PDB file of C-alpha atoms in Angstrom:
ATOM      1  CA  MET G   1      14.374 -20.960   1.666  1.00 34.00           C
ATOM      2  CA  SER G   2      17.424 -18.959   0.228  1.00 36.00           C
ATOM      3  CA  THR G   3      20.040 -17.426   2.017  1.00 37.00           C
ATOM      4  CA  PHE G   4      21.310 -13.685   1.828  1.00 40.00           C
ATOM      5  CA  THR G   5      24.514 -14.887  -0.212  1.00 41.00           C
ATOM      6  CA  GLU G   6      22.111 -16.588  -2.668  1.00 43.00           C
ATOM      7  CA  HIS G   7      19.934 -13.617  -3.045  1.00 46.00           C
ATOM      8  CA  LYS G   8      23.214 -11.460  -3.499  1.00 51.00           C
ATOM      9  CA  THR G   9      24.494 -13.781  -6.168  1.00 51.00           C
ATOM     10  CA  THR G  10      20.965 -13.779  -8.049  1.00 72.00           C
ATOM     11  CA  VAL G  11      20.399 -10.066  -7.805  1.00 81.00           C
ATOM     12  CA  PHE G  12      23.975  -9.232  -8.723  1.00 84.00           C
ATOM     13  CA  ASP G  13      24.050 -11.026 -11.778  1.00 88.00           C
ATOM     14  CA  LYS G  14      22.445  -8.207 -13.458  1.00 92.00           C
ATOM     15  CA  PHE G  15      21.766  -4.771 -12.635  1.00 96.00           C
ATOM     16  CA  PRO G  16      18.399  -4.422 -11.141  1.00 96.00           C
ATOM     17  CA  ALA G  17      16.429  -1.501 -12.978  1.00 96.00           C
ATOM     18  CA  MET G  18      13.225  -0.660 -11.180  1.00 97.00           C
ATOM     19  CA  ARG G  19      10.219   1.244 -11.840  1.00 97.00           C
ATOM     20  CA  THR G  20       7.764   3.002  -9.783  1.00 97.00           C
ATOM     21  CA  PRO G  21       4.497   4.939 -10.613  1.00 97.00           C
ATOM     22  CA  HIS G  22       6.506   8.049 -11.396  1.00 97.00           C
ATOM     23  CA  LEU G  23      10.200   7.115 -11.474  1.00 98.00           C
ATOM     24  CA  GLU G  24      12.799   4.741 -12.857  1.00 98.00           C
ATOM     25  CA  LEU G  25      15.699   3.599 -11.045  1.00 98.00           C
ATOM     26  CA  VAL G  26      18.454   2.681 -13.571  1.00 98.00           C
ATOM     27  CA  GLN G  27      22.208   1.871 -13.445  1.00 98.00           C
ATOM     28  CA  ILE G  28      24.396   4.885 -13.736  1.00 98.00           C
ATOM     29  CA  THR G  29      26.387   4.918 -16.649  1.00 97.00           C
ATOM     30  CA  GLU G  30      29.215   7.185 -18.374  1.00 96.00           C
ATOM     31  CA  LYS G  31      26.362   9.139 -20.420  1.00 96.00           C
ATOM     32  CA  HIS G  32      25.210  10.270 -16.781  1.00 96.00           C
ATOM     33  CA  ALA G  33      28.132  12.004 -15.799  1.00 95.00           C
ATOM     34  CA  ASN G  34      27.005  15.531 -16.712  1.00 95.00           C
ATOM     35  CA  ASP G  35      23.783  14.849 -14.825  1.00 96.00           C
ATOM     36  CA  LEU G  36      25.866  13.779 -11.742  1.00 95.00           C
ATOM     37  CA  PHE G  37      27.967  16.591 -12.143  1.00 94.00           C
ATOM     38  CA  LYS G  38      25.024  19.173 -12.129  1.00 94.00           C
ATOM     39  CA  ILE G  39      23.699  17.332  -9.015  1.00 94.00           C
ATOM     40  CA  LEU G  40      26.688  17.147  -6.764  1.00 91.00           C
ATOM     41  CA  CYS G  41      28.170  20.791  -7.463  1.00 90.00           C
ATOM     42  CA  ASP G  42      24.884  22.265  -6.242  1.00 89.00           C
ATOM     43  CA  LYS G  43      25.845  23.564  -2.661  1.00 86.00           C
ATOM     44  CA  GLN G  44      22.270  22.898  -1.303  1.00 85.00           C
ATOM     45  CA  VAL G  45      22.464  19.396  -2.182  1.00 87.00           C
ATOM     46  CA  SER G  46      26.060  18.618  -1.130  1.00 82.00           C
ATOM     47  CA  GLN G  47      26.323  20.827   1.942  1.00 78.00           C
ATOM     48  CA  TYR G  48      25.787  17.697   4.044  1.00 78.00           C
ATOM     49  CA  TYR G  49      28.222  15.478   2.075  1.00 76.00           C
ATOM     50  CA  ASN G  50      31.627  14.370   3.285  1.00 68.00           C
ATOM     51  CA  LEU G  51      32.926  15.052   0.187  1.00 69.00           C
ATOM     52  CA  LEU G  52      34.264  17.979  -2.103  1.00 71.00           C
ATOM     53  CA  PRO G  53      32.046  18.605  -5.036  1.00 79.00           C
ATOM     54  CA  PRO G  54      33.456  17.283  -8.366  1.00 85.00           C
ATOM     55  CA  GLU G  55      35.711  19.625 -10.408  1.00 86.00           C
ATOM     56  CA  ASP G  56      34.644  18.093 -13.640  1.00 86.00           C
ATOM     57  CA  GLU G  57      33.055  15.359 -15.255  1.00 86.00           C
ATOM     58  CA  LYS G  58      36.191  13.245 -15.072  1.00 91.00           C
ATOM     59  CA  ASP G  59      35.618  13.253 -11.571  1.00 92.00           C
ATOM     60  CA  CYS G  60      32.151  11.888 -11.931  1.00 93.00           C
ATOM     61  CA  GLN G  61      33.311   9.372 -14.263  1.00 95.00           C
ATOM     62  CA  ARG G  62      35.519   7.973 -11.577  1.00 94.00           C
ATOM     63  CA  LEU G  63      32.595   8.060  -9.193  1.00 94.00           C
ATOM     64  CA  ILE G  64      30.409   6.211 -11.908  1.00 96.00           C
ATOM     65  CA  ASP G  65      33.441   3.582 -12.181  1.00 97.00           C
ATOM     66  CA  TYR G  66      33.296   3.047  -8.474  1.00 96.00           C
ATOM     67  CA  PHE G  67      29.625   2.746  -8.366  1.00 96.00           C
ATOM     68  CA  ARG G  68      30.100  -0.099 -10.971  1.00 96.00           C
ATOM     69  CA  GLU G  69      32.988  -1.691  -9.272  1.00 96.00           C
ATOM     70  CA  ARG G  70      31.081  -1.946  -5.944  1.00 95.00           C
ATOM     71  CA  PHE G  71      27.930  -3.293  -7.444  1.00 95.00           C
ATOM     72  CA  LYS G  72      30.279  -6.127  -9.281  1.00 94.00           C
ATOM     73  CA  SER G  73      31.960  -6.878  -6.098  1.00 92.00           C
ATOM     74  CA  LYS G  74      28.558  -7.353  -4.604  1.00 91.00           C
ATOM     75  CA  ALA G  75      29.545  -4.940  -1.902  1.00 92.00           C
ATOM     76  CA  ALA G  76      26.792  -1.732  -2.890  1.00 95.00           C
ATOM     77  CA  ILE G  77      24.396  -0.724  -5.217  1.00 96.00           C
ATOM     78  CA  ARG G  78      23.438   2.973  -6.183  1.00 97.00           C
ATOM     79  CA  TRP G  79      20.817   3.602  -8.599  1.00 98.00           C
ATOM     80  CA  GLY G  80      20.352   7.124 -10.812  1.00 98.00           C
ATOM     81  CA  ILE G  81      16.775   8.218 -10.288  1.00 99.00           C
ATOM     82  CA  GLN G  82      14.768   9.285 -13.583  1.00 98.00           C
ATOM     83  CA  LEU G  83      11.405  10.635 -13.912  1.00 97.00           C
ATOM     84  CA  ASN G  84       9.699   8.214 -16.064  1.00 95.00           C
ATOM     85  CA  ASP G  85       9.273  10.613 -19.052  1.00 88.00           C
ATOM     86  CA  ASN G  86      12.938  11.842 -19.210  1.00 92.00           C
ATOM     87  CA  ASN G  87      16.140  10.003 -19.476  1.00 92.00           C
ATOM     88  CA  GLU G  88      18.058  12.737 -17.085  1.00 96.00           C
ATOM     89  CA  ILE G  89      19.436  11.641 -13.637  1.00 98.00           C
ATOM     90  CA  ILE G  90      17.823  13.811 -11.000  1.00 98.00           C
ATOM     91  CA  GLY G  91      19.493  12.124  -8.249  1.00 97.00           C
ATOM     92  CA  THR G  92      20.922   8.883  -6.811  1.00 97.00           C
ATOM     93  CA  VAL G  93      19.893   6.348  -4.158  1.00 98.00           C
ATOM     94  CA  GLY G  94      21.080   3.156  -2.682  1.00 98.00           C
ATOM     95  CA  PHE G  95      22.984   1.012  -0.370  1.00 97.00           C
ATOM     96  CA  ASN G  96      26.587   2.516   0.381  1.00 94.00           C
ATOM     97  CA  HIS G  97      27.609  -0.746   1.703  1.00 92.00           C
ATOM     98  CA  PHE G  98      26.295  -4.167   3.390  1.00 85.00           C
ATOM     99  CA  THR G  99      27.630  -6.027   6.366  1.00 75.00           C
ATOM    100  CA  LYS G 100      27.557  -9.807   6.693  1.00 63.00           C
ATOM    101  CA  LYS G 101      24.963  -9.541   9.447  1.00 60.00           C
ATOM    102  CA  HIS G 102      22.289  -8.408   6.820  1.00 87.00           C
ATOM    103  CA  ARG G 103      22.704  -4.672   7.545  1.00 94.00           C
ATOM    104  CA  ALA G 104      22.597  -2.265   4.859  1.00 96.00           C
ATOM    105  CA  ASN G 105      23.768   1.490   4.977  1.00 96.00           C
ATOM    106  CA  LEU G 106      21.323   4.027   2.771  1.00 97.00           C
ATOM    107  CA  GLY G 107      22.442   6.957   0.940  1.00 96.00           C
ATOM    108  CA  TYR G 108      20.841   9.436  -1.513  1.00 96.00           C
ATOM    109  CA  ASP G 109      21.024  12.753  -3.142  1.00 95.00           C
ATOM    110  CA  LEU G 110      18.348  14.661  -5.340  1.00 96.00           C
ATOM    111  CA  GLN G 111      18.573  17.888  -7.370  1.00 96.00           C
ATOM    112  CA  TYR G 112      17.379  20.515  -5.279  1.00 95.00           C
ATOM    113  CA  ASP G 113      14.575  21.766  -8.052  1.00 95.00           C
ATOM    114  CA  TYR G 114      12.950  18.142  -6.929  1.00 96.00           C
ATOM    115  CA  TRP G 115      12.974  18.844  -3.216  1.00 94.00           C
ATOM    116  CA  ASN G 116       9.384  18.591  -1.427  1.00 92.00           C
ATOM    117  CA  LYS G 117       7.875  16.603  -4.336  1.00 94.00           C
ATOM    118  CA  ASP G 118       7.852  13.228  -2.557  1.00 94.00           C
ATOM    119  CA  ILE G 119      10.279  12.043  -5.377  1.00 97.00           C
ATOM    120  CA  ILE G 120      13.021  10.880  -3.079  1.00 97.00           C
ATOM    121  CA  ALA G 121      10.291   9.086  -0.592  1.00 97.00           C
ATOM    122  CA  GLU G 122       9.013   7.474  -3.666  1.00 98.00           C
ATOM    123  CA  ALA G 123      12.608   6.346  -4.679  1.00 98.00           C
ATOM    124  CA  LEU G 124      13.260   5.144  -1.109  1.00 98.00           C
ATOM    125  CA  TYR G 125      10.426   3.010  -0.618  1.00 97.00           C
ATOM    126  CA  ALA G 126      11.521   1.008  -3.751  1.00 97.00           C
ATOM    127  CA  VAL G 127      14.995   0.516  -2.783  1.00 97.00           C
ATOM    128  CA  ILE G 128      13.904  -0.276   1.198  1.00 96.00           C
ATOM    129  CA  SER G 129      11.698  -3.031  -0.302  1.00 95.00           C
ATOM    130  CA  PHE G 130      14.321  -4.328  -2.666  1.00 94.00           C
ATOM    131  CA  GLY G 131      16.855  -4.233   0.504  1.00 93.00           C
ATOM    132  CA  PHE G 132      14.308  -6.101   2.540  1.00 92.00           C
ATOM    133  CA  PHE G 133      13.058  -8.516   0.177  1.00 89.00           C
ATOM    134  CA  ALA G 134      15.653  -8.966  -2.638  1.00 89.00           C
ATOM    135  CA  LEU G 135      18.677  -8.851  -0.722  1.00 90.00           C
ATOM    136  CA  ASP G 136      17.055 -10.255   2.672  1.00 89.00           C
ATOM    137  CA  ILE G 137      18.380  -7.416   4.610  1.00 93.00           C
ATOM    138  CA  ASN G 138      16.826  -6.932   8.121  1.00 94.00           C
ATOM    139  CA  ARG G 139      18.369  -3.590   9.283  1.00 97.00           C
ATOM    140  CA  ILE G 140      18.672  -0.418   6.843  1.00 98.00           C
ATOM    141  CA  GLU G 141      20.789   2.456   8.692  1.00 97.00           C
ATOM    142  CA  ALA G 142      21.259   5.893   7.495  1.00 97.00           C
ATOM    143  CA  GLU G 143      23.729   8.229   9.284  1.00 95.00           C
ATOM    144  CA  VAL G 144      22.620  11.890   9.194  1.00 95.00           C
ATOM    145  CA  MET G 145      24.645  15.078   9.863  1.00 91.00           C
ATOM    146  CA  GLU G 146      22.644  17.418  12.493  1.00 90.00           C
ATOM    147  CA  GLY G 147      20.922  20.067  11.042  1.00 89.00           C
ATOM    148  CA  ASN G 148      20.243  18.005   7.574  1.00 92.00           C
ATOM    149  CA  ASP G 149      16.324  18.777   8.246  1.00 94.00           C
ATOM    150  CA  PRO G 150      14.988  17.821   5.047  1.00 94.00           C
ATOM    151  CA  THR G 151      16.656  14.117   5.103  1.00 95.00           C
ATOM    152  CA  ILE G 152      15.562  14.050   9.027  1.00 96.00           C
ATOM    153  CA  GLU G 153      12.029  14.503   7.642  1.00 96.00           C
ATOM    154  CA  VAL G 154      11.818  12.142   4.832  1.00 97.00           C
ATOM    155  CA  LEU G 155      13.227   9.601   7.070  1.00 98.00           C
ATOM    156  CA  HIS G 156      10.687  10.009   9.696  1.00 97.00           C
ATOM    157  CA  LYS G 157       8.007   9.981   7.135  1.00 96.00           C
ATOM    158  CA  ILE G 158       8.857   6.810   5.711  1.00 96.00           C
ATOM    159  CA  GLY G 159       9.120   5.214   9.044  1.00 97.00           C
ATOM    160  CA  PHE G 160      12.704   5.227  10.107  1.00 98.00           C
ATOM    161  CA  HIS G 161      13.476   5.576  13.820  1.00 98.00           C
ATOM    162  CA  GLN G 162      16.226   7.785  15.189  1.00 98.00           C
ATOM    163  CA  GLU G 163      18.341   5.654  17.545  1.00 97.00           C
ATOM    164  CA  GLY G 164      20.658   8.280  19.073  1.00 96.00           C
ATOM    165  CA  ILE G 165      23.661  10.615  18.441  1.00 96.00           C
ATOM    166  CA  LEU G 166      27.241   9.459  17.294  1.00 92.00           C
ATOM    167  CA  ARG G 167      29.012  12.306  18.861  1.00 94.00           C
ATOM    168  CA  GLN G 168      31.964  13.742  16.831  1.00 92.00           C
ATOM    169  CA  TRP G 169      31.510  10.808  14.549  1.00 88.00           C
ATOM    170  CA  HIS G 170      32.258  12.490  11.454  1.00 82.00           C
ATOM    171  CA  TYR G 171      35.553  14.431  10.543  1.00 84.00           C
ATOM    172  CA  TRP G 172      35.248  16.800   7.521  1.00 78.00           C
ATOM    173  CA  ASP G 173      36.515  20.052   6.337  1.00 79.00           C
ATOM    174  CA  ASP G 174      38.771  20.209   9.585  1.00 87.00           C
ATOM    175  CA  LYS G 175      35.745  20.124  11.955  1.00 88.00           C
ATOM    176  CA  HIS G 176      34.036  17.256  13.901  1.00 90.00           C
ATOM    177  CA  TYR G 177      30.349  16.632  13.445  1.00 89.00           C
ATOM    178  CA  ASP G 178      27.792  14.668  15.405  1.00 92.00           C
ATOM    179  CA  MET G 179      25.627  12.342  13.242  1.00 94.00           C
ATOM    180  CA  LEU G 180      22.443  11.236  14.147  1.00 96.00           C
ATOM    181  CA  MET G 181      21.706   7.464  13.587  1.00 97.00           C
ATOM    182  CA  PHE G 182      18.542   6.131  12.087  1.00 98.00           C
ATOM    183  CA  SER G 183      17.379   2.777  11.253  1.00 98.00           C
ATOM    184  CA  LEU G 184      14.429   0.845   9.827  1.00 98.00           C
ATOM    185  CA  LEU G 185      14.029  -2.850  10.530  1.00 97.00           C
ATOM    186  CA  ARG G 186      12.346  -5.434   8.483  1.00 94.00           C
ATOM    187  CA  SER G 187      10.001  -6.075  11.227  1.00 93.00           C
ATOM    188  CA  ASP G 188       8.806  -2.407  11.774  1.00 92.00           C
ATOM    189  CA  GLY G 189       6.951  -2.712   8.322  1.00 77.00           C
ATOM    190  CA  GLU G 190       5.105  -6.042   9.912  1.00 65.00           C
ATOM    191  CA  ALA G 191       3.606  -4.273  13.033  1.00 48.00           C
TER     192      ALA G 191
END
């Protein structure tokens, strides 16, 4: 039986692109800087981020470099979301970090025009399956800012459980925010 470390070594040798019935999850590269800029500058998309929107495509290039370095160091993985018939990145999805205890933190974003079309749920199912089976993760977590109802709805839809509130856990833009903690365990899918 393989250990988590062995899976990480194999999985991280080459970026693991994935295909679903309607989507391709691909490595984000320099050619996607404009797509990222479009996504991250949309206030409806970024209103619950703890980051300021990029000022220009150079900021997006730095973000792409960051994604690449995190992947190389086997610390995180972020996919670009494309429709099967299009090369444009319409969102991103992935694990922001891993811990030694087989735990990963989930994050995603999606162009507003594609909300409420089950696109993010389809992408999340693929990423979660990858996490549980390719990376041998036991627990996937998501922290969500209170009021981010679209994300809360998606997480409930795909089986996440809300565990509680992290009071004033997040500090951004000179304010403290409560965050909702969600989790999905590998065993949740076995019930």
